[in-house]
């Protein structure tokens, strides 16, 4: 989203929500930062949706390139918010949820474009599963339609999350089921629940904030369902310089450790923390990743520096936990082959009464 030096928060340019008598069913939020042509494709795909009862909110997250705002202005009805400072994906996502008017809060990355029936399929899934309040999409690689970008997020017992099936063959329209976490690139969540859980953790700024939210959904007993018929095509890390940019490696490494420290139930910590540290060391020392070892070390030091604030957040998260450590352990995968192969982990949906877990 932005270089590390832009993380300081300042007052943002946040207009009041539009005053309309009839609120839409969905509010779709697109957080843009130097998104350029991918933003135009994203908004064009929203304009072509077969489901029409939604509003589109574009947050220009203080892009140095003024083109994002100009592109958003090309699409009638888009609500444009121009921030004075970059709040990161986490801060802008929370801002979008406060401004949204729909019952459902939908996030779509500016480097993703959706199939015409994407929203219709998410809405249909919410009607099939009235007790579920979080849904995620089937993501394909934008430049390789037959290759997966992800089928929901998976949490391994090593404390290393990953997008299920990333860079694997697209299996097509598979069965719906529970995944550990929604992917923030293309997800739908009950907005009241999102706000009740305090939304994204803004300390994360960018990367891993969706996994942290998904983990807190797990702790609250709220499942996430992947909807394979809801399809988007995703470039990935287009605003942050690519998957292996210094920004992505730093924030991804630091925030993964914070997720482990903040969200892991106490009974699992003695197992997960050593496994996590060993996995990070192993990944950093692999030949293709050695050029990034210095960034990983710097991220670890930053994680330690921010740990006191994370532990304060942990106290509240664990106090509000509604499920057992055993249930969390069962929602994770402990098979190292899943992690090494980035295999999807989709479990049968547990019966949930309408209205919640």
Coordinates of C-alpha atoms in Angstrom, one line a residue:
X1 CA 0.0 0.0 0.0
X2 CA 2.7 2.5 0.9
X3 CA 6.3 2.7 2.0
X4 CA 6.9 2.1 5.7
X5 CA 7.5 5.8 6.3
X6 CA 3.9 6.7 5.5
X7 CA 2.4 4.7 8.4
X8 CA 1.9 7.7 10.7
X9 CA -1.8 8.5 11.0
X10 CA -3.2 12.0 10.6
X11 CA -6.7 13.4 10.3
X12 CA -8.4 11.9 7.3
X13 CA -10.8 13.4 4.8
X14 CA -13.9 11.4 5.7
X15 CA -17.3 12.6 4.5
X16 CA -20.5 11.8 6.3
X17 CA -22.4 8.8 4.8
X18 CA -24.9 9.7 2.1
X19 CA -28.4 10.4 3.4
X20 CA -30.7 8.1 1.6
X21 CA -33.9 6.6 2.8
X22 CA -33.3 3.1 1.4
X23 CA -30.0 1.5 2.4
X24 CA -28.5 -1.0 -0.1
X25 CA -28.2 -4.6 0.8
X26 CA -24.4 -4.5 0.2
X27 CA -21.7 -1.9 0.5
X28 CA -18.6 -2.7 -1.7
X29 CA -15.4 -1.0 -0.6
X30 CA -12.4 -0.7 -2.9
X31 CA -9.3 0.7 -1.2
X32 CA -7.0 2.2 -3.9
X33 CA -3.4 3.2 -3.7
X34 CA -1.5 3.9 -7.0
X35 CA -3.9 1.3 -8.5
X36 CA -4.0 2.8 -12.0
X37 CA -5.4 0.6 -14.8
X38 CA -6.3 -2.3 -12.4
X39 CA -8.7 0.0 -10.6
X40 CA -10.6 0.8 -13.8
X41 CA -11.0 -2.9 -14.6
X42 CA -12.1 -3.5 -11.0
X43 CA -14.8 -0.8 -11.1
X44 CA -15.9 -1.8 -14.6
X45 CA -16.5 -5.4 -13.3
X46 CA -18.6 -3.9 -10.4
X47 CA -20.6 -1.9 -12.9
X48 CA -21.4 -5.1 -14.8
X49 CA -22.7 -7.1 -11.8
X50 CA -26.1 -8.9 -12.3
X51 CA -27.0 -8.1 -8.6
X52 CA -27.7 -4.4 -8.4
X53 CA -28.7 -3.6 -4.8
X54 CA -25.3 -2.4 -3.7
X55 CA -23.3 0.8 -3.3
X56 CA -19.6 1.2 -4.3
X57 CA -17.3 3.1 -2.1
X58 CA -13.7 3.9 -3.3
X59 CA -11.2 5.1 -0.7
X60 CA -8.3 6.8 -2.3
X61 CA -5.7 6.1 0.4
X62 CA -3.6 9.2 -0.2
X63 CA -2.2 7.9 -3.5
X64 CA 0.8 10.0 -4.8
X65 CA -0.6 9.4 -8.3
X66 CA -3.8 11.4 -8.6
X67 CA -5.1 9.1 -11.3
X68 CA -7.0 6.8 -8.8
X69 CA -9.5 9.5 -8.0
X70 CA -9.9 10.5 -11.7
X71 CA -10.6 6.8 -12.6
X72 CA -13.1 6.5 -9.8
X73 CA -14.9 9.6 -11.1
X74 CA -15.5 7.9 -14.4
X75 CA -18.1 5.6 -12.8
X76 CA -21.4 7.2 -12.0
X77 CA -22.7 6.6 -8.5
X78 CA -19.3 5.7 -7.0
X79 CA -18.7 7.3 -3.6
X80 CA -15.2 8.6 -3.5
X81 CA -13.3 9.3 -0.3
X82 CA -9.9 11.0 -0.5
X83 CA -7.7 10.5 2.5
X84 CA -5.2 13.0 3.6
X85 CA -2.8 10.2 4.8
X86 CA -2.4 6.6 3.9
X87 CA -4.2 4.6 6.6
X88 CA -3.1 1.2 5.3
X89 CA -5.5 -1.4 4.2
X90 CA -6.6 -2.0 7.8
X91 CA -7.4 1.7 8.6
X92 CA -9.1 2.3 5.3
X93 CA -11.1 -0.9 5.6
X94 CA -12.4 0.2 9.0
X95 CA -13.1 3.7 7.6
X96 CA -15.1 2.0 4.8
X97 CA -17.2 0.0 7.3
X98 CA -18.1 3.1 9.2
X99 CA -19.2 4.9 6.0
X100 CA -21.0 1.9 4.5
X101 CA -24.8 1.7 4.7
X102 CA -25.4 -1.9 3.7
X103 CA -26.0 -4.8 6.0
X104 CA -23.2 -6.7 4.3
X105 CA -19.7 -5.2 4.0
X106 CA -17.8 -6.4 0.9
X107 CA -14.2 -5.8 0.2
X108 CA -12.7 -6.1 -3.3
X109 CA -9.1 -5.3 -4.0
X110 CA -8.4 -2.7 -6.7
X111 CA -6.3 -5.2 -8.6
X112 CA -9.1 -7.8 -8.8
X113 CA -12.0 -7.9 -11.2
X114 CA -15.1 -9.9 -10.5
X115 CA -17.2 -12.1 -12.7
X116 CA -20.7 -10.6 -13.4
X117 CA -22.4 -12.9 -11.0
X118 CA -19.9 -12.5 -8.2
X119 CA -22.1 -10.5 -5.8
X120 CA -25.2 -12.6 -6.8
X121 CA -23.4 -15.8 -5.8
X122 CA -22.3 -14.3 -2.5
X123 CA -25.8 -13.2 -1.7
X124 CA -27.2 -16.6 -2.7
X125 CA -24.7 -18.3 -0.4
X126 CA -25.8 -16.0 2.5
X127 CA -29.4 -17.2 1.9
X128 CA -28.4 -20.8 1.8
X129 CA -26.5 -20.4 5.1
X130 CA -28.5 -17.9 7.1
X131 CA -26.4 -18.5 10.3
X132 CA -23.1 -17.7 8.5
X133 CA -21.9 -14.1 8.6
X134 CA -18.6 -14.3 6.7
X135 CA -17.9 -15.5 3.1
X136 CA -14.9 -15.6 0.8
X137 CA -14.5 -16.1 -2.9
X138 CA -12.7 -18.3 -5.4
X139 CA -9.7 -16.2 -6.6
X140 CA -8.0 -17.0 -9.9
X141 CA -4.7 -15.5 -11.1
X142 CA -5.6 -12.6 -13.4
X143 CA -3.0 -13.6 -16.0
X144 CA -3.5 -17.4 -15.7
X145 CA -7.3 -18.1 -15.6
X146 CA -6.7 -21.8 -14.9
X147 CA -4.5 -21.2 -11.9
X148 CA -5.8 -20.5 -8.4
X149 CA -4.9 -17.4 -6.4
X150 CA -6.8 -18.8 -3.4
X151 CA -9.8 -20.7 -2.1
X152 CA -10.0 -19.1 1.3
X153 CA -7.1 -18.7 3.8
X154 CA -5.6 -21.6 5.7
X155 CA -3.9 -21.4 9.1
X156 CA -1.2 -24.0 9.7
X157 CA -0.1 -25.3 13.0
X158 CA 3.2 -23.5 12.3
X159 CA 1.4 -20.2 12.6
X160 CA 2.0 -19.6 8.9
X161 CA -1.2 -18.7 7.1
X162 CA -1.5 -19.1 3.3
X163 CA -4.1 -18.8 0.6
X164 CA -5.5 -22.3 -0.1
X165 CA -4.4 -23.6 -3.4
X166 CA -2.2 -20.6 -4.3
X167 CA -0.6 -21.2 -7.7
X168 CA -2.3 -24.6 -8.0
X169 CA -4.7 -25.8 -10.6
X170 CA -8.2 -24.3 -10.5
X171 CA -10.5 -27.1 -9.4
X172 CA -13.6 -25.3 -10.7
X173 CA -16.9 -25.2 -9.0
X174 CA -16.3 -27.3 -5.9
X175 CA -18.5 -27.7 -2.9
X176 CA -18.9 -24.9 -0.4
X177 CA -17.4 -25.4 3.1
X178 CA -15.6 -23.8 6.0
X179 CA -12.2 -22.3 5.7
X180 CA -10.1 -20.8 8.5
X181 CA -10.3 -17.2 7.3
X182 CA -11.6 -15.0 4.5
X183 CA -9.2 -13.4 2.1
X184 CA -9.5 -9.6 2.2
X185 CA -9.1 -9.4 -1.5
X186 CA -12.7 -10.5 -2.1
X187 CA -14.8 -11.1 1.0
X188 CA -18.2 -10.4 2.4
X189 CA -19.0 -10.0 6.1
X190 CA -21.9 -8.9 8.2
X191 CA -21.1 -5.3 8.8
X192 CA -22.5 -5.2 12.4
X193 CA -20.3 -8.2 13.2
X194 CA -17.2 -6.6 11.6
X195 CA -17.7 -3.5 13.7
X196 CA -18.5 -5.5 16.9
X197 CA -15.1 -7.3 16.5
X198 CA -13.4 -3.9 16.1
X199 CA -12.8 -4.5 12.5
X200 CA -9.2 -4.8 11.3
X201 CA -6.3 -4.3 13.7
X202 CA -4.8 -1.0 12.5
X203 CA -1.5 -1.8 14.1
X204 CA -1.0 -4.3 11.2
X205 CA -1.4 -1.4 8.6
X206 CA -1.3 -3.9 5.7
X207 CA -0.9 -7.6 5.2
X208 CA -2.3 -10.2 7.6
X209 CA -5.1 -8.0 8.9
X210 CA -7.6 -10.3 7.2
X211 CA -6.1 -13.4 8.8
X212 CA -6.2 -11.7 12.2
X213 CA -9.9 -10.9 11.6
X214 CA -10.6 -14.5 10.5
X215 CA -8.8 -15.8 13.5
X216 CA -11.0 -13.6 15.8
X217 CA -14.1 -14.9 13.9
X218 CA -12.9 -18.4 14.8
X219 CA -12.4 -17.4 18.4
X220 CA -16.0 -16.0 18.4
X221 CA -17.4 -19.2 17.0
X222 CA -18.3 -17.5 13.7
X223 CA -17.4 -19.6 10.6
X224 CA -16.2 -18.4 7.2
X225 CA -17.6 -20.2 4.1
X226 CA -15.8 -20.2 0.8
X227 CA -18.2 -19.8 -2.2
X228 CA -16.4 -21.3 -5.2
X229 CA -19.0 -20.0 -7.6
X230 CA -18.2 -16.4 -6.6
X231 CA -15.2 -15.8 -8.8
X232 CA -12.7 -12.9 -9.0
X233 CA -9.4 -12.6 -11.0
X234 CA -6.6 -11.2 -8.9
X235 CA -3.3 -9.6 -9.8
X236 CA -1.9 -9.6 -6.2
X237 CA 0.2 -7.0 -4.4
X238 CA -0.1 -4.6 -7.4
X239 CA 0.0 -1.5 -5.1
X240 CA 2.9 -2.6 -2.9
X241 CA 5.5 -3.6 -5.5
X242 CA 4.8 -7.3 -5.8
X243 CA 4.7 -10.3 -3.6
X244 CA 8.5 -10.2 -2.9
X245 CA 8.9 -6.5 -2.5
X246 CA 10.6 -5.2 0.6
X247 CA 7.2 -3.8 1.8
X248 CA 5.4 -7.1 1.4
X249 CA 8.1 -9.2 3.0
X250 CA 8.5 -6.9 5.9
X251 CA 4.9 -6.5 6.8
X252 CA 4.0 -10.1 6.0
X253 CA 6.7 -11.4 8.3
X254 CA 6.0 -9.0 11.1
X255 CA 2.3 -9.4 11.0
X256 CA 2.3 -13.2 10.9
X257 CA 4.2 -13.2 14.2
X258 CA 1.7 -10.7 15.7
X259 CA -1.2 -13.0 14.6
X260 CA 0.4 -15.9 16.5
X261 CA 1.1 -13.8 19.6
X262 CA -2.3 -12.1 19.7
X263 CA -4.8 -14.8 18.7
X264 CA -3.4 -18.2 19.6
X265 CA -5.1 -19.7 22.7
X266 CA -2.8 -20.1 25.7
X267 CA -2.9 -23.9 25.6
X268 CA -1.6 -23.9 22.0
X269 CA 1.1 -21.2 22.4
X270 CA 3.9 -23.6 23.7
X271 CA 3.5 -25.6 20.6
X272 CA 2.7 -23.0 17.9
X273 CA 5.4 -20.4 18.9
X274 CA 8.4 -22.7 18.5
X275 CA 7.0 -24.2 15.3
X276 CA 6.4 -20.7 14.0
X277 CA 9.9 -19.5 14.7
X278 CA 11.4 -22.6 13.2
X279 CA 9.3 -22.3 10.1
X280 CA 10.2 -18.6 9.6
X281 CA 13.9 -19.5 10.0
X282 CA 13.6 -22.4 7.5
X283 CA 11.8 -20.3 5.0
X284 CA 14.3 -17.4 5.3
X285 CA 17.3 -19.7 4.8
X286 CA 16.0 -21.4 1.7
X287 CA 18.1 -20.4 -1.3
X288 CA 15.5 -18.4 -3.2
X289 CA 14.7 -16.4 0.0
X290 CA 18.2 -15.7 1.2
X291 CA 18.3 -12.2 -0.4
X292 CA 15.4 -11.3 1.9
X293 CA 16.9 -12.6 5.1
X294 CA 17.9 -9.1 6.2
X295 CA 14.3 -7.9 5.7
X296 CA 13.0 -10.8 7.7
X297 CA 15.4 -10.0 10.6
X298 CA 14.3 -6.4 10.6
X299 CA 10.7 -7.5 10.6
X300 CA 11.3 -9.7 13.6
X301 CA 12.8 -6.8 15.5
X302 CA 9.9 -4.7 14.6
X303 CA 7.5 -7.4 15.8
X304 CA 9.3 -7.5 19.1
X305 CA 9.1 -3.7 19.4
X306 CA 5.4 -3.8 18.8
X307 CA 4.7 -6.8 21.0
X308 CA 3.6 -4.9 24.1
X309 CA 0.7 -3.3 22.2
X310 CA -0.1 -6.7 20.6
X311 CA -0.3 -8.3 24.1
X312 CA -2.7 -5.6 25.3
X313 CA -4.9 -6.5 22.3
X314 CA -4.5 -10.2 23.1
X315 CA -5.9 -9.7 26.6
X316 CA -9.2 -8.5 25.2
X317 CA -9.3 -11.1 22.3
X318 CA -8.7 -14.0 24.6
X319 CA -11.1 -12.7 27.3
X320 CA -13.9 -12.6 24.6
X321 CA -13.1 -16.0 23.2
X322 CA -16.2 -18.3 23.0
X323 CA -14.7 -21.6 21.8
X324 CA -12.2 -24.1 23.2
X325 CA -8.5 -24.3 22.2
X326 CA -9.3 -27.8 20.9
X327 CA -11.8 -26.4 18.4
X328 CA -9.3 -23.8 17.2
X329 CA -6.7 -26.6 16.8
X330 CA -9.1 -28.6 14.7
X331 CA -9.7 -25.5 12.5
X332 CA -6.0 -25.4 11.7
X333 CA -4.0 -27.8 9.6
X334 CA -1.2 -29.7 11.2
X335 CA -0.1 -31.6 8.1
X336 CA 3.2 -30.0 6.9
X337 CA 2.3 -31.2 3.4
X338 CA -0.6 -28.8 3.3
X339 CA 1.7 -25.9 4.1
X340 CA 4.5 -26.9 1.7
X341 CA 2.0 -27.6 -1.1
X342 CA -0.3 -24.7 -0.2
X343 CA -3.2 -27.2 -0.3
X344 CA -6.7 -25.9 0.2
X345 CA -8.3 -26.9 3.5
X346 CA -12.1 -26.8 3.2
X347 CA -14.1 -28.6 5.9
X348 CA -17.8 -29.5 5.9
X349 CA -20.0 -26.8 7.3
X350 CA -21.2 -27.4 10.8
X351 CA -24.9 -26.9 11.5
X352 CA -25.4 -23.3 12.6
X353 CA -28.8 -21.9 13.8
X354 CA -30.1 -18.8 12.0
X355 CA -28.9 -15.7 13.9
X356 CA -25.4 -16.9 14.8
X357 CA -23.1 -19.6 16.2

